[in-house]
Short mmCIF file of C-alpha atoms and ligand atoms in Angstrom, two decimals:
data_model
loop_
_atom_site.label_atom_id
_atom_site.label_comp_id
_atom_site.label_asym_id
_atom_site.label_seq_id
_atom_site.Cartn_x
_atom_site.Cartn_y
_atom_site.Cartn_z
CA MET A 1336 0.00 0.00 0.00
CA SER A 1337 1.19 3.50 -0.72
CA ASN A 1338 0.40 6.79 0.91
CA SER A 1339 1.61 10.38 0.95
CA GLY A 1340 2.97 11.27 4.35
CA LEU A 1341 4.31 14.75 5.02
CA ILE A 1342 6.08 16.08 8.08
CA PHE A 1343 6.11 19.80 8.91
CA LEU A 1344 9.05 21.03 10.98
CA GLY A 1345 9.78 24.50 12.27
CA PRO A 1346 10.10 26.54 15.43
CA PRO A 1347 7.01 27.53 17.43
CA GLY A 1348 5.39 30.49 15.68
CA ALA A 1349 6.76 29.66 12.23
CA GLY A 1350 3.22 29.21 10.94
CA LYS A 1351 3.44 25.43 10.79
CA GLY A 1352 -0.02 24.76 12.18
CA THR A 1353 -1.73 27.32 9.92
CA GLN A 1354 0.04 26.10 6.80
CA ALA A 1355 -0.47 22.44 7.70
CA ALA A 1356 -4.23 23.01 7.98
CA ILE A 1357 -4.38 24.77 4.58
CA ILE A 1358 -2.25 22.16 2.80
CA ALA A 1359 -4.19 19.29 4.41
CA ALA A 1360 -7.47 20.71 3.07
CA LYS A 1361 -5.95 21.35 -0.36
CA PHE A 1362 -4.65 17.79 -0.75
CA ASN A 1363 -7.50 16.17 1.18
CA ILE A 1364 -5.43 14.45 3.87
CA PRO A 1365 -5.77 14.75 7.66
CA HIS A 1366 -3.80 17.35 9.59
CA ILE A 1367 -2.39 15.61 12.64
CA SER A 1368 -1.20 18.12 15.22
CA THR A 1369 0.14 16.61 18.44
CA GLY A 1370 -0.13 20.02 20.14
CA GLU A 1371 -3.86 20.16 19.23
CA MET A 1372 -4.40 16.57 20.35
CA LEU A 1373 -2.74 17.33 23.70
CA ARG A 1374 -4.77 20.53 24.16
CA GLU A 1375 -7.97 18.58 23.47
CA ALA A 1376 -6.94 15.87 25.94
CA ILE A 1377 -6.21 18.54 28.56
CA ALA A 1378 -9.53 20.32 27.93
CA SER A 1379 -11.52 17.09 28.29
CA GLY A 1380 -9.53 15.96 31.33
CA THR A 1381 -8.47 12.53 30.04
CA THR A 1382 -5.66 10.60 31.76
CA LEU A 1383 -3.34 11.66 28.95
CA GLY A 1384 -4.44 15.28 29.42
CA GLN A 1385 -3.79 15.17 33.16
CA LYS A 1386 -0.33 13.75 32.62
CA ALA A 1387 0.53 16.22 29.86
CA GLN A 1388 -0.79 19.47 31.32
CA SER A 1389 2.15 20.60 33.47
CA TYR A 1390 4.61 20.06 30.61
CA VAL A 1391 2.51 21.94 28.06
CA ASP A 1392 1.94 24.82 30.52
CA LYS A 1393 5.69 25.15 31.11
CA GLY A 1394 6.64 24.86 27.44
CA GLU A 1395 8.50 21.58 28.02
CA LEU A 1396 8.16 18.50 25.82
CA VAL A 1397 5.66 15.96 27.08
CA PRO A 1398 7.47 12.63 27.79
CA ASP A 1399 7.83 10.55 24.61
CA GLU A 1400 5.93 7.56 25.96
CA LEU A 1401 2.74 9.65 26.17
CA LEU A 1402 2.95 10.47 22.46
CA LEU A 1403 3.83 7.10 20.96
CA ASP A 1404 0.48 5.30 21.28
CA LEU A 1405 -1.31 8.51 20.34
CA ILE A 1406 0.57 8.68 17.03
CA ARG A 1407 0.29 4.96 16.33
CA ASP A 1408 -3.48 4.98 16.90
CA ARG A 1409 -3.95 8.12 14.80
CA LEU A 1410 -1.96 6.85 11.80
CA LEU A 1411 -3.94 3.60 11.85
CA GLN A 1412 -7.29 5.36 11.50
CA ALA A 1413 -9.17 5.01 8.22
CA ASP A 1414 -8.78 8.64 7.13
CA ALA A 1415 -4.97 8.42 7.39
CA GLN A 1416 -4.48 5.56 4.95
CA GLN A 1417 -4.01 7.75 1.85
CA GLY A 1418 -1.70 10.22 3.54
CA TRP A 1419 -1.32 12.72 6.36
CA ILE A 1420 0.49 15.79 7.59
CA LEU A 1421 2.28 15.48 10.90
CA ASP A 1422 2.59 18.84 12.68
CA GLY A 1423 4.54 18.87 15.95
CA PHE A 1424 5.79 15.30 15.69
CA PRO A 1425 8.59 14.17 15.69
CA ARG A 1426 9.95 16.76 18.09
CA ASN A 1427 13.20 15.06 19.12
CA LEU A 1428 15.50 12.38 17.70
CA ALA A 1429 13.95 9.55 19.73
CA GLN A 1430 10.51 10.40 18.28
CA ALA A 1431 11.99 10.51 14.76
CA GLU A 1432 13.47 7.03 15.22
CA PHE A 1433 10.22 5.75 16.68
CA LEU A 1434 8.30 7.14 13.71
CA ASP A 1435 10.61 5.39 11.23
CA GLN A 1436 10.03 2.05 12.93
CA LEU A 1437 6.30 2.63 13.20
CA LEU A 1438 5.95 3.52 9.51
CA THR A 1439 7.81 0.35 8.50
CA GLU A 1440 5.62 -1.69 10.83
CA ILE A 1441 2.34 -0.28 9.45
CA SER A 1442 3.55 -0.15 5.79
CA GLN A 1443 3.31 3.61 5.43
CA THR A 1444 5.87 6.09 4.13
CA CYS A 1445 6.91 9.66 4.74
CA ASP A 1446 7.49 11.27 1.33
CA CYS A 1447 8.88 14.59 2.38
CA VAL A 1448 9.77 16.71 5.34
CA LEU A 1449 9.08 20.44 5.05
CA ASN A 1450 11.11 22.70 7.27
CA LEU A 1451 9.64 26.19 7.70
CA GLN A 1452 12.41 28.62 8.51
CA VAL A 1453 11.74 31.91 10.29
CA SER A 1454 14.06 34.13 12.34
CA ASP A 1455 13.60 34.44 16.12
CA GLU A 1456 12.43 38.08 16.12
CA PHE A 1457 9.45 37.16 13.92
CA LEU A 1458 8.64 34.17 16.08
CA VAL A 1459 8.31 35.90 19.43
CA ALA A 1460 6.19 38.70 17.92
CA ARG A 1461 3.88 36.23 16.17
CA LEU A 1462 3.46 34.06 19.25
CA LEU A 1463 2.74 37.02 21.53
CA SER A 1464 0.00 38.19 19.17
CA ARG A 1465 -1.61 34.73 19.06
CA GLY A 1466 -2.67 34.69 22.71
CA ARG A 1467 -2.90 30.95 23.42
CA LYS A 1468 -2.64 29.98 27.10
CA ASP A 1469 0.99 28.84 26.68
CA ASP A 1470 1.90 31.96 24.68
CA ASN A 1471 3.20 34.16 27.51
CA GLU A 1472 6.73 35.52 27.17
CA GLU A 1473 8.35 33.12 29.65
CA THR A 1474 6.82 29.99 28.11
CA ILE A 1475 7.63 31.22 24.59
CA ARG A 1476 11.31 31.60 25.50
CA ARG A 1477 11.28 28.14 27.06
CA ARG A 1478 9.62 26.64 23.94
CA LEU A 1479 12.20 28.28 21.67
CA LYS A 1480 15.05 26.93 23.82
CA VAL A 1481 13.51 23.46 23.81
CA TYR A 1482 13.10 23.76 20.03
CA TYR A 1483 16.79 24.59 19.41
CA GLU A 1484 18.05 21.94 21.84
CA GLN A 1485 15.75 19.04 21.04
CA THR A 1486 13.83 19.63 17.81
CA ALA A 1487 16.41 21.33 15.57
CA PRO A 1488 18.56 18.11 15.47
CA VAL A 1489 15.62 16.40 13.76
CA ILE A 1490 16.32 18.64 10.71
CA GLY A 1491 19.74 17.03 10.30
CA TYR A 1492 18.24 13.58 10.75
CA TYR A 1493 15.97 14.07 7.71
CA GLN A 1494 18.64 15.95 5.76
CA ASN A 1495 20.73 12.78 5.92
CA LYS A 1496 17.81 10.83 4.52
CA ASN A 1497 17.59 13.30 1.61
CA ASN A 1498 13.94 14.11 1.97
CA LEU A 1499 14.17 17.52 3.61
CA TYR A 1500 12.90 20.72 1.94
CA THR A 1501 13.49 24.07 3.61
CA ILE A 1502 10.98 26.83 2.92
CA ASP A 1503 11.20 30.47 3.99
CA GLY A 1504 8.28 31.07 6.36
CA SER A 1505 8.64 34.87 6.48
CA PRO A 1506 6.69 36.00 3.34
CA THR A 1507 2.91 36.35 3.33
CA LEU A 1508 0.71 33.41 4.27
CA GLU A 1509 -0.35 32.95 0.61
CA GLU A 1510 3.23 32.99 -0.66
CA VAL A 1511 4.32 30.40 1.88
CA THR A 1512 1.34 28.17 0.99
CA ALA A 1513 2.25 28.44 -2.71
CA ALA A 1514 5.90 27.53 -2.03
CA LEU A 1515 4.85 24.53 0.06
CA ALA A 1516 2.30 23.34 -2.50
CA GLN A 1517 4.90 23.47 -5.24
CA VAL A 1518 7.20 21.14 -3.32
CA ILE A 1519 4.39 18.79 -2.31
CA LYS A 1520 2.46 18.52 -5.57
CA PRO A 1521 4.77 16.04 -7.34
CA PHE A 1522 4.29 13.55 -4.51
CA PHE A 1523 0.57 13.53 -5.21
CA ASP A 1524 0.83 13.62 -9.02
CA SER A 1525 3.28 10.78 -9.49
CA PRO A 1526 1.75 7.32 -9.86
CA LYS A 1527 2.34 5.20 -6.78
P1 LIG B 1763 4.07 25.25 18.96
O1 LIG B 1763 4.09 25.02 17.48
O2 LIG B 1763 3.71 26.64 19.31
O3 LIG B 1763 5.27 24.70 19.66
P2 LIG B 1763 2.31 22.96 19.47
O4 LIG B 1763 0.84 23.09 19.42
O5 LIG B 1763 2.99 22.20 18.39
O6 LIG B 1763 2.84 24.46 19.56
O7 LIG B 1763 2.77 22.32 20.87
C1 LIG B 1763 2.35 22.86 22.12
C2 LIG B 1763 2.97 22.03 23.27
O8 LIG B 1763 2.51 20.66 23.20
C3 LIG B 1763 4.49 21.93 23.28
O9 LIG B 1763 5.11 23.05 23.90
C4 LIG B 1763 4.69 20.61 24.08
O10 LIG B 1763 4.54 20.82 25.46
C5 LIG B 1763 3.52 19.74 23.62
N1 LIG B 1763 3.86 18.85 22.48
C6 LIG B 1763 3.32 18.90 21.23
N2 LIG B 1763 3.84 17.94 20.45
C7 LIG B 1763 4.73 17.25 21.19
C8 LIG B 1763 5.60 16.16 20.96
N3 LIG B 1763 5.68 15.56 19.74
N4 LIG B 1763 6.38 15.71 21.97
C9 LIG B 1763 6.34 16.30 23.18
N5 LIG B 1763 5.55 17.34 23.49
C10 LIG B 1763 4.75 17.82 22.51
#
């Protein structure tokens, strides 16, 4: 079986979530955001939500073991069999290695990894204007630090696998969408 799996990487505030939602609708595949899934779990008070809350509030990564079953279950759902966009996962090298093993196990593939690049000054300003509960200045700084220490190495991991595309996330929303769509389109056009 063949699918079109896409991973979106980028620092918090790069516009990943917004672009992932637009691209998912355009190519008719589900947008899988681990941040959204965790916020929903927290809002509905599930066991996962209770365990995750303090980490999310502080801007720390939630322990890997809480994410692994969540991702496995989500990728096995019916709507994910033709493809998906992962937004917020993998967020460290251990998660990237887990994802590789999982995809082999469930006979799915990741076709390309899109890395949205935006400079720090843009990021803080964008996040502060967004106003989510974890978007106060202290948590933002913590999330950026966590990003550079733990998530940025994931870029190199995919670079070595030759399926990384870096896109400038600083132009207008429409321009960034167009740049992303141009990279992604061939993966949907080519016969599987
Ligand atoms: P942002 O893009 O602003 O970082 P997200 O919605 O992707 O926001 O994530 C919000 C929070 O959810 C993170 O700060 C972290 O606590 C938690 N989180 C999301 N995805 C993961 C993950 N793959 N591993 C660990 N924690 C995660």
